[in-house]
Coordinates of C-alpha atoms in Angstrom, one line a residue:
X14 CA 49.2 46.5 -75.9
X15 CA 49.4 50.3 -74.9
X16 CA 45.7 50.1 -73.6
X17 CA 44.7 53.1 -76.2
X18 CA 41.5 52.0 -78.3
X19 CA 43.2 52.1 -81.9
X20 CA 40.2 55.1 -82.8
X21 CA 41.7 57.1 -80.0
X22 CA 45.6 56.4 -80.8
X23 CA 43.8 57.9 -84.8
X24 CA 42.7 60.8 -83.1
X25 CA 46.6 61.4 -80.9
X26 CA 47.7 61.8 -84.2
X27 CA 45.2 64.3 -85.8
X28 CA 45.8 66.2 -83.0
X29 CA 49.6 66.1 -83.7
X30 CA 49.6 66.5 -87.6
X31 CA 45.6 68.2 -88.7
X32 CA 45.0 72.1 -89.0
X33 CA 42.2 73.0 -86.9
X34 CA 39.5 74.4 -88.4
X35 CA 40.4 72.8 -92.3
X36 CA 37.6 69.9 -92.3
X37 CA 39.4 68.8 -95.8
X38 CA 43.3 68.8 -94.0
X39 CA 41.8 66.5 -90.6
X40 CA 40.4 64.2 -93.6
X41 CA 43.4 63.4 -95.4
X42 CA 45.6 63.3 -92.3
X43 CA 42.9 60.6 -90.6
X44 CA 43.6 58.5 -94.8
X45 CA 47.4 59.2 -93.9
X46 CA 46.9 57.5 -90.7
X47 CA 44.7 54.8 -92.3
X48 CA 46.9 53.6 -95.0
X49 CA 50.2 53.6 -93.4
X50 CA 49.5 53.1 -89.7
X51 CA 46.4 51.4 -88.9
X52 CA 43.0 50.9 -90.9
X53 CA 40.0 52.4 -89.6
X54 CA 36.5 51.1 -91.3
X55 CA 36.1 55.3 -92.2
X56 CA 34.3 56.3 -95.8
X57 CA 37.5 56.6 -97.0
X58 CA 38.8 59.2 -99.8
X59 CA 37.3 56.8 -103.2
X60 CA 33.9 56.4 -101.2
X61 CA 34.2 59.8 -100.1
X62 CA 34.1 61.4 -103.6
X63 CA 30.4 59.6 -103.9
X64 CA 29.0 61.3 -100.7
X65 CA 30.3 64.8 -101.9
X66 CA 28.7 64.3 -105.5
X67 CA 25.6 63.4 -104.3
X68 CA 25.4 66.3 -101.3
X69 CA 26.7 68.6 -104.1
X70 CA 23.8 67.9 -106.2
X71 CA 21.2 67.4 -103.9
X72 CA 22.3 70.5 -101.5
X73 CA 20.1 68.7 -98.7
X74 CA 19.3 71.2 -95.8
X75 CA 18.4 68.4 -93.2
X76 CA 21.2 65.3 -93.0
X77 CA 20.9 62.4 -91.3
X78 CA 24.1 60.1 -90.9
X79 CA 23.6 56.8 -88.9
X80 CA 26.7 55.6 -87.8
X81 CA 29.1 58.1 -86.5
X82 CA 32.2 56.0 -85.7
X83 CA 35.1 58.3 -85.2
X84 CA 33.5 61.3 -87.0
X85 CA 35.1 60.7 -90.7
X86 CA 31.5 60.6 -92.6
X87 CA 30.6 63.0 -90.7
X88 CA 33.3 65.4 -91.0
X89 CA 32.8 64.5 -95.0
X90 CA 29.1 65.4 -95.3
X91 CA 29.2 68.5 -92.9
X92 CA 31.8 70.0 -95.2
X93 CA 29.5 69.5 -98.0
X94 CA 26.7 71.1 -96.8
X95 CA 24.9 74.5 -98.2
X96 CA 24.7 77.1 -95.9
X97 CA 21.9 77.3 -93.3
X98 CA 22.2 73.7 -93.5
X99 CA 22.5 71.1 -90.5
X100 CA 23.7 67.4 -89.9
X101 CA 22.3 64.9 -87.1
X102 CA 24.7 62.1 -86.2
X103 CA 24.1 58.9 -84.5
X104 CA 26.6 56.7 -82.7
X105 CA 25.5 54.0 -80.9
X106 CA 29.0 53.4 -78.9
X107 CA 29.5 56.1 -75.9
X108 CA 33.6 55.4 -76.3
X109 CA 33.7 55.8 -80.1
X110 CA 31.3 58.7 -79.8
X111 CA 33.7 60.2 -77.1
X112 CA 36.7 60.5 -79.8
X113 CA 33.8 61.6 -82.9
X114 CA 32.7 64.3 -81.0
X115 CA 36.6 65.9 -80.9
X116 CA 37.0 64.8 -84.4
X117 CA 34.1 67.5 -85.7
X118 CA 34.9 70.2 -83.1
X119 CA 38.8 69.8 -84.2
X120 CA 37.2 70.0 -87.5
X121 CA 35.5 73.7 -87.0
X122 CA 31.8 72.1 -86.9
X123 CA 29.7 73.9 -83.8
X124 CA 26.8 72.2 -82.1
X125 CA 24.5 74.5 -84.2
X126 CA 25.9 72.7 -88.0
X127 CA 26.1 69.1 -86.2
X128 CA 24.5 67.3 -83.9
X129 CA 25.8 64.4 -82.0
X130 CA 23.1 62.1 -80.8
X131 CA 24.9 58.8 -78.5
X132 CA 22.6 56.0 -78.5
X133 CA 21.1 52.9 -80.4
X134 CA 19.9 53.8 -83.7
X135 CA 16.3 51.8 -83.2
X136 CA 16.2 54.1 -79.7
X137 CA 17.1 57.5 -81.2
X138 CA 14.9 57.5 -84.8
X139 CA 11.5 57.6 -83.2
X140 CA 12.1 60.3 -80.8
X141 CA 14.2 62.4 -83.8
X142 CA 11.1 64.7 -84.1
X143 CA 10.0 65.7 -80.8
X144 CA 13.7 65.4 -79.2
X145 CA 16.0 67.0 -81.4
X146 CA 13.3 68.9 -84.1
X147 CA 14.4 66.9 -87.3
X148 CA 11.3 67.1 -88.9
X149 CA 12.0 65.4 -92.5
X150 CA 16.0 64.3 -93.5
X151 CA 16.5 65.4 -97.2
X152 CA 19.6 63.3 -97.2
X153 CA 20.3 60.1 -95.1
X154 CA 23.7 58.7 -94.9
X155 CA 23.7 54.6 -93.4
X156 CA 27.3 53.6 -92.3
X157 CA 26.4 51.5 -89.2
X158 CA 25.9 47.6 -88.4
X159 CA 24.6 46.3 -91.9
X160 CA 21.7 44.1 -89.9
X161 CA 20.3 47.4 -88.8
X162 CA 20.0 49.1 -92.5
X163 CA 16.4 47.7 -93.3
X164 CA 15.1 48.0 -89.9
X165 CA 16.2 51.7 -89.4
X166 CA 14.9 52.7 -93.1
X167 CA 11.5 51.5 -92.2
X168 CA 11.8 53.5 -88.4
X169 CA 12.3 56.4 -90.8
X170 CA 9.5 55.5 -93.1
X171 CA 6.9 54.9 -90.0
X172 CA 7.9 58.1 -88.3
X173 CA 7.8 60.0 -91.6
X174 CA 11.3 61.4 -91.1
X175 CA 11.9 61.2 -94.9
X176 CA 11.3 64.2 -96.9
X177 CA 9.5 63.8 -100.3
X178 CA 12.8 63.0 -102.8
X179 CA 14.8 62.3 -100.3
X180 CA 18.2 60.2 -100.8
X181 CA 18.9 57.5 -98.7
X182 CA 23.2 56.3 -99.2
X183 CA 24.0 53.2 -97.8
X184 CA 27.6 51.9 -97.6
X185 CA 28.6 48.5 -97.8
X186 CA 25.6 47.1 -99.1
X187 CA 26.8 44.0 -101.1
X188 CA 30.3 43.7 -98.6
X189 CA 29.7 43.1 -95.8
X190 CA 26.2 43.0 -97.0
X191 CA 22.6 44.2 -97.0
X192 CA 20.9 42.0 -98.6
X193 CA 17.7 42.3 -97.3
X194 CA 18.0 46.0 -97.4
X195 CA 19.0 45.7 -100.7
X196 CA 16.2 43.9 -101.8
X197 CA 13.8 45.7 -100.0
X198 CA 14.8 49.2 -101.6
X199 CA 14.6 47.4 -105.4
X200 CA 10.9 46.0 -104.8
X201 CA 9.1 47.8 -102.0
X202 CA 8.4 50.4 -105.4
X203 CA 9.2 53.4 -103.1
X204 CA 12.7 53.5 -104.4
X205 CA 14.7 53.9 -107.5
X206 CA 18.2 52.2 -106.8
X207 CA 21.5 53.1 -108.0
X208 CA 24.8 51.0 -107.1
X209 CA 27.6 52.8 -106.7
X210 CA 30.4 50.2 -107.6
X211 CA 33.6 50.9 -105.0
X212 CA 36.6 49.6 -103.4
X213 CA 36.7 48.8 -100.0
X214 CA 38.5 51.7 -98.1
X215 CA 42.2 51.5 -97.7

């Protein structure tokens, strides 16, 4: 009714209630927003924990995150990050891209730590290298439209943007749904797979 996209009416009120500079503080006051205002599809804080187990064990240096949204996940994994360490994010929608790229600067995140790259993810992946000097991803984060998960993982494969180990986390696999995703990383014998059983956020 007001004309404000709901993502930027989320981001009005970070403004008015996060401490800049405190990644963890603009996290919980976006949940606050979620659960009693209006839901967002962000990672969410029980999701969340996931993503900052894993970064903590793996300590990946080079993060890939496809799927930006409003900045939440990506807000999560550059917080999480080792030192020296450096995050590429991909957003497909300029207007939700717009109100992500605040969201990390509010957050205390320079261009130099993360990278936002606007455009569709099948456009962006094969020009990752020569473009924007990701080499290999050590950690790959896949929060975007389900139908794209298999399509993108094998962009990755082809253009050898996966370092040897790497961890590939997927979100929403069996809700929504990935199922061909999901069924290519169990057989395709590059994988080993691991569900992460969750709640749906907020």
């Amino acid at each position: 009714l007001t004309g404000v996209p709901r993502e930027q009416r989320a981001f009005q009120y970070l403004l008015a209630h996060a401490i800049p500079g405190d990644p963890r503080h603009v996290l919980q006051t976006f949940d606050q927003w979620c659960y009693h205002c209006e839901h967002l599809s962000c990672v969410g804080p029980v999701k969340g924990r996931i993503v900052e187990r894993l970064l903590e064990e793996r300590a990946p240096l080079r993060v890939l995150e496809l799927g930006t949204y409003c900045g939440y996940g990506t807000v999560l994994l550059a917080q999480g990050l080792p030192p020296g360490a450096r995050l590429y994010t991909v957003e497909g929608d300029p207007r939700h891209a717009a109100v992500a790229e605040k969201v990390i600067r509010l957050a205390g995140f320079d261009e130099q730590t993360v990278e936002l790259i606007v455009g569709p993810s099948e456009e962006v992946i094969p020009r990752l290298k020569e473009k924007h000097g990701l080499t290999k991803a050590d950690f790959v984060f896949m929060d975007h439209w389900k139908r794209c998960y298999l399509r993108d993982l094998q962009l990755l494969e082809s253009h050898q943007l996966l370092a040897e180990g790497a961890t590939i986390l997927a979100d929403n696999v069996l809700f929504p749904g990935a199922p061909h995703f999901l069924q290519y990383a169990k057989t395709c014998g590059k994988y080993r797979c691991r569900v992460h059983r969750a709640s749906l956020e907020y």
